[in-house]
Coordinates of C-alpha atoms in Angstrom, one line a residue:
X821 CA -90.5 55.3 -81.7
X822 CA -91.2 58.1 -79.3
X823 CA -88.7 57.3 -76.0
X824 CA -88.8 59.5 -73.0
X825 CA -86.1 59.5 -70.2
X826 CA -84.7 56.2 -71.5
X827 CA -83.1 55.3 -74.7
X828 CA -79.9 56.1 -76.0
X829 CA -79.2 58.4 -73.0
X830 CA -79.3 55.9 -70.1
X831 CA -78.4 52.1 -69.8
X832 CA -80.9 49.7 -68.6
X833 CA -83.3 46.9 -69.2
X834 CA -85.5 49.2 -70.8
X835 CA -83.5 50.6 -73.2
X836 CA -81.4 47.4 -73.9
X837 CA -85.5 45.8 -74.9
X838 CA -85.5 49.0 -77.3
X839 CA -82.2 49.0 -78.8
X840 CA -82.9 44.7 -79.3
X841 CA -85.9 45.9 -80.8
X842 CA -84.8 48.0 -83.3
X843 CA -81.6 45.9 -84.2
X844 CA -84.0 42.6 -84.6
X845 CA -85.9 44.5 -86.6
X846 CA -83.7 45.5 -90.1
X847 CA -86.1 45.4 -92.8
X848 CA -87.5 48.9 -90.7
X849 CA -86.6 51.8 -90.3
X850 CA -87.2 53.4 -87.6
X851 CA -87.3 57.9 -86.3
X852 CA -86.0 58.1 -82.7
X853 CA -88.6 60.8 -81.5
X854 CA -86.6 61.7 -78.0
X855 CA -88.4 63.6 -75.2
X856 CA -85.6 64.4 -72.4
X857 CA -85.5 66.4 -69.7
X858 CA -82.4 68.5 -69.9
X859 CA -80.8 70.4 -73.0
X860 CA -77.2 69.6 -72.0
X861 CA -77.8 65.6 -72.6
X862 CA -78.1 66.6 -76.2
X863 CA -76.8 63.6 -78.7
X864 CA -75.0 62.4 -75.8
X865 CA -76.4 59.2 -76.3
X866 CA -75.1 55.7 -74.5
X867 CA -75.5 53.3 -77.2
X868 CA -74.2 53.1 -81.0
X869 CA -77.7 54.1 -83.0
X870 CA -78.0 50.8 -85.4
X871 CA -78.0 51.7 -89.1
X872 CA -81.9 51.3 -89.9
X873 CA -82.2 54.5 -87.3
X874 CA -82.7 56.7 -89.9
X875 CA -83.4 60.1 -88.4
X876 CA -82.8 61.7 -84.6
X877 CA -85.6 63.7 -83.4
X878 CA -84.4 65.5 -80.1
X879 CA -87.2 67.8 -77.8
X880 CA -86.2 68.7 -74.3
X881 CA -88.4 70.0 -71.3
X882 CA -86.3 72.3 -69.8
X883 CA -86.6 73.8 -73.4
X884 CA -90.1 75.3 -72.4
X885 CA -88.7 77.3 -69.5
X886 CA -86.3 78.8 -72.0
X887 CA -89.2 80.7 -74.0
X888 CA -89.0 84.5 -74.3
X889 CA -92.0 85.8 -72.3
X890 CA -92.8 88.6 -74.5
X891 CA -92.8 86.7 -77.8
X892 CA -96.4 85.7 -77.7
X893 CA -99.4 87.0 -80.2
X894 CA -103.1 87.6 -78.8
X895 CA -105.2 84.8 -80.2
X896 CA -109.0 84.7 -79.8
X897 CA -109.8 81.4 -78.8
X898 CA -113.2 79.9 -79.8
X899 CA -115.9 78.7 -77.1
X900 CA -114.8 75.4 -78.2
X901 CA -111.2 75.8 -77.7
X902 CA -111.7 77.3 -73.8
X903 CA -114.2 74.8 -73.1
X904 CA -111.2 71.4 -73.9
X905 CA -108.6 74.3 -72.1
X906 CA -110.8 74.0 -69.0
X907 CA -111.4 70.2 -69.3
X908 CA -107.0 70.0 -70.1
X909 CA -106.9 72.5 -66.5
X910 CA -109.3 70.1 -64.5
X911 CA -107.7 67.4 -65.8
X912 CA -110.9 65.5 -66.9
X913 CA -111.3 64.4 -70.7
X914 CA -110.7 67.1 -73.2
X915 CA -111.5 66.7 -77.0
X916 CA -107.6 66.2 -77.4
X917 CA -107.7 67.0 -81.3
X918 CA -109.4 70.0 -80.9
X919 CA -106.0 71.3 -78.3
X920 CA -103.6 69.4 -81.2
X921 CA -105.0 71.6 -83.9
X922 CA -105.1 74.9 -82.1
X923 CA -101.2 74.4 -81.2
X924 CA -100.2 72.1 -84.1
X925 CA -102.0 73.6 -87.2
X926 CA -103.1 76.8 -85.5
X927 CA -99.5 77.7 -83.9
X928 CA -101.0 79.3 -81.1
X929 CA -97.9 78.7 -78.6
X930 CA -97.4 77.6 -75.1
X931 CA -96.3 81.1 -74.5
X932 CA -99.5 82.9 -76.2
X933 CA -102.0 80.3 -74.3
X934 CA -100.5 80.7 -71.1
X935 CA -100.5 84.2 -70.9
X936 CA -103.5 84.8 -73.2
X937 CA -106.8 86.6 -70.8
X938 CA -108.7 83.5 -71.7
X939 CA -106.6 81.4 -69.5
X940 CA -106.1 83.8 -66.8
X941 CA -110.5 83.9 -66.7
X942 CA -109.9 79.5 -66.7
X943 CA -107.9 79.9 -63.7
X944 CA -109.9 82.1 -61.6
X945 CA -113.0 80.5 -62.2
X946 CA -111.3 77.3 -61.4
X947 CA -109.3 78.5 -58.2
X948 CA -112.8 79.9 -57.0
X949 CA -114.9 77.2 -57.3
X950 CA -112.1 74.3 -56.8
X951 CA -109.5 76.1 -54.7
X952 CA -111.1 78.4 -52.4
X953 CA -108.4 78.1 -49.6
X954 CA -105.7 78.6 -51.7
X955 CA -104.1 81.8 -53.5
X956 CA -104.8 82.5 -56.5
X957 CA -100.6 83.5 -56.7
X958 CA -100.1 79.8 -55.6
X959 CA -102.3 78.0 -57.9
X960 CA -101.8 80.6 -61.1
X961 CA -98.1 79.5 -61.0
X962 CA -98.5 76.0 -60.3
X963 CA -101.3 75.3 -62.7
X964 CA -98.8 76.9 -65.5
X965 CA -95.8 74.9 -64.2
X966 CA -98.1 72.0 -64.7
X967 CA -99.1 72.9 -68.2
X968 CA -96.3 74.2 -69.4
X969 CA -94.4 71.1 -70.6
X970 CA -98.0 69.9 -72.2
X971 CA -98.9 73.1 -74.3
X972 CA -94.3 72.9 -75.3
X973 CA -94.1 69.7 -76.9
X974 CA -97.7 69.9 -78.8
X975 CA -96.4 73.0 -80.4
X976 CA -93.2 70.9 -81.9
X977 CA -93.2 69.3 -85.1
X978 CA -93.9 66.0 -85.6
X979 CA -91.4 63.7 -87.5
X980 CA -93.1 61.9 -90.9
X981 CA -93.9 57.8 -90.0
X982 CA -95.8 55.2 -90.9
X983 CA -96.6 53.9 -87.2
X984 CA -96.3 56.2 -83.8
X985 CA -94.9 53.8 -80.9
X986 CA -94.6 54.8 -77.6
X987 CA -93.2 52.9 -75.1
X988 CA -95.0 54.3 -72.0
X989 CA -98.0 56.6 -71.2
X990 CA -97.2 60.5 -70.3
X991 CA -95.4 62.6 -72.4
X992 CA -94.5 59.9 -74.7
X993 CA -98.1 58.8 -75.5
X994 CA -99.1 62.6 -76.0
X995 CA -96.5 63.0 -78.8
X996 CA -97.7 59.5 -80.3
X997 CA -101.5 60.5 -80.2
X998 CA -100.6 63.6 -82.0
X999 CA -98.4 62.2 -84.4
X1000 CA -101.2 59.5 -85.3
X1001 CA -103.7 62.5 -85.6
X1002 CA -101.8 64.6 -87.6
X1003 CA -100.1 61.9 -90.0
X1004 CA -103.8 59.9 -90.0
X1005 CA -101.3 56.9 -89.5
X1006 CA -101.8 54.7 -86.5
X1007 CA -100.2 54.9 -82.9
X1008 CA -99.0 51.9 -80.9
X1009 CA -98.7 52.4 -76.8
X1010 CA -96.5 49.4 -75.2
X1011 CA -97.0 50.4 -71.5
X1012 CA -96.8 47.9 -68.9
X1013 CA -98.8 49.9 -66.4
X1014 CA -96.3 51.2 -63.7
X1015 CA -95.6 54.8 -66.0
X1016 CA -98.1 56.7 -64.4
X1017 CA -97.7 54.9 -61.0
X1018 CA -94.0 56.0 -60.7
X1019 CA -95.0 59.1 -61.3
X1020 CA -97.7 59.6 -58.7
X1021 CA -94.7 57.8 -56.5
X1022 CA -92.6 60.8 -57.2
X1023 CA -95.0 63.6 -56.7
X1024 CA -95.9 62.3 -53.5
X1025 CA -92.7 62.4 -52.5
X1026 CA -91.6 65.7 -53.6
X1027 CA -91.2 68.8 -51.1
X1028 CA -91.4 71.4 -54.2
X1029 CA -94.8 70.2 -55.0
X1030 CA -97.4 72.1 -52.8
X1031 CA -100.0 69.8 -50.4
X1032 CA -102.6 71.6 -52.4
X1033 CA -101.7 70.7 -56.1
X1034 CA -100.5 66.7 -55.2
X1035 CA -103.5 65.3 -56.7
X1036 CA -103.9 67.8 -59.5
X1037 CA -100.3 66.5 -60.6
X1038 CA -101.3 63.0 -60.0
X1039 CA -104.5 63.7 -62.2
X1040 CA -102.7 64.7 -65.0
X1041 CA -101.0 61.9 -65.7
X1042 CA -104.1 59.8 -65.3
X1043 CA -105.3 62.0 -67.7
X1044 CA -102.5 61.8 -70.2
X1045 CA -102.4 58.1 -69.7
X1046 CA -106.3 57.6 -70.6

């Protein structure tokens, strides 16, 4: 099960339907795959795992910010590879297994892509054409904010199961579409439809997201969620 801001770290109805699942459910065993946003809420979990939780699978996103700058290799991306970068960027419909092989099987790390001349040429042929107005300082920083949690948790490895459930779209979904693809095993999404919506919510709401970018946040997770 791949859980993201929810269970065991926080009480609620959600997590209570997850931890009823998992109890009701003996004769399986289940992999906790846990995306949560800070490092310092490591293992402290709210709830007693039950005993057919057989492994603990922790990644955090304030991880990604914690990457040294200066260990990333030069990789030579193929036309391929910039063309589903660009799609990823404009947030349209990239060939997501060509991205999960390039930083899955490939290794090329969020660190190496971000900072890699290939993206750079993305971004100013994007902010050109897209963002005209804007500064290229503005949107170079805010594009790689954006991205940089993405590129993180592709790059992580993916625990061994026989199904991929996620219990919303997002960041949870990602990791179970990559673990379906790289497993060849199949992926269950159980989203009632208000994942994405809370987040567009949010970003509308938030002062440290620039005017400009709003609907470029908002896009991406319509994008992750399709």
């Amino acid at each position: 099960m791949i859980l993201e801001g929810c269970y065991p770290y926080v009480r609620g109805g959600v997590s209570t339907w997850m931890h009823s699942l998992i109890t009701s459910n003996p004769q399986h065993e289940y992999v906790l795959w846990i995306i949560g946003p800070k490092a310092e809420d490591q293992g402290n979990f709210k709830y007693a795992l039950p005993e057919n939780v057989s492994e603990v699978h922790e990644v955090f996103l304030d991880d990604a910010l914690r990457l040294q700058m200066g260990a990333y290799e030069t990789f030579h991306f193929s036309k391929r590879q910039e063309e589903e970068l660009k799609k990823m960027v404009l947030c349209q419909e990239p060939d997501w297994e060509v991205l999960f092989h390039m930083c899955s099987d490939q290794k090329v790390s969020a660190i190496s892509l971000l900072m890699s001349e290939t993206f750079l040429n993305i971004l100013l042929d994007i902010c050109e054409n897209n963002y005209p107005y804007v500064e290229f300082a503005d949107f170079f920083h805010s594009i790689r904010s954006m991205f940089l949690p993405i590129l993180y948790l592709l790059s992580t490895d993916v625990p061994r199961a026989d199904v991929y459930h996620s219990t919303s779209t997002g960041y949870g979904g990602l990791l179970a579409a990559l673990g379906a693809w790289k497993s060849k095993r199949p992926c269950i999404v159980t989203e009632h439809g208000i994942y994405t919506r809370e987040r567009e919510e949010e970003i509308l709401r938030a002062k440290w997201i620039s005017p400009p970018f709003r609907q470029q946040w908002i896009n991406m997770f319509y994008m992750l969620a399709h």
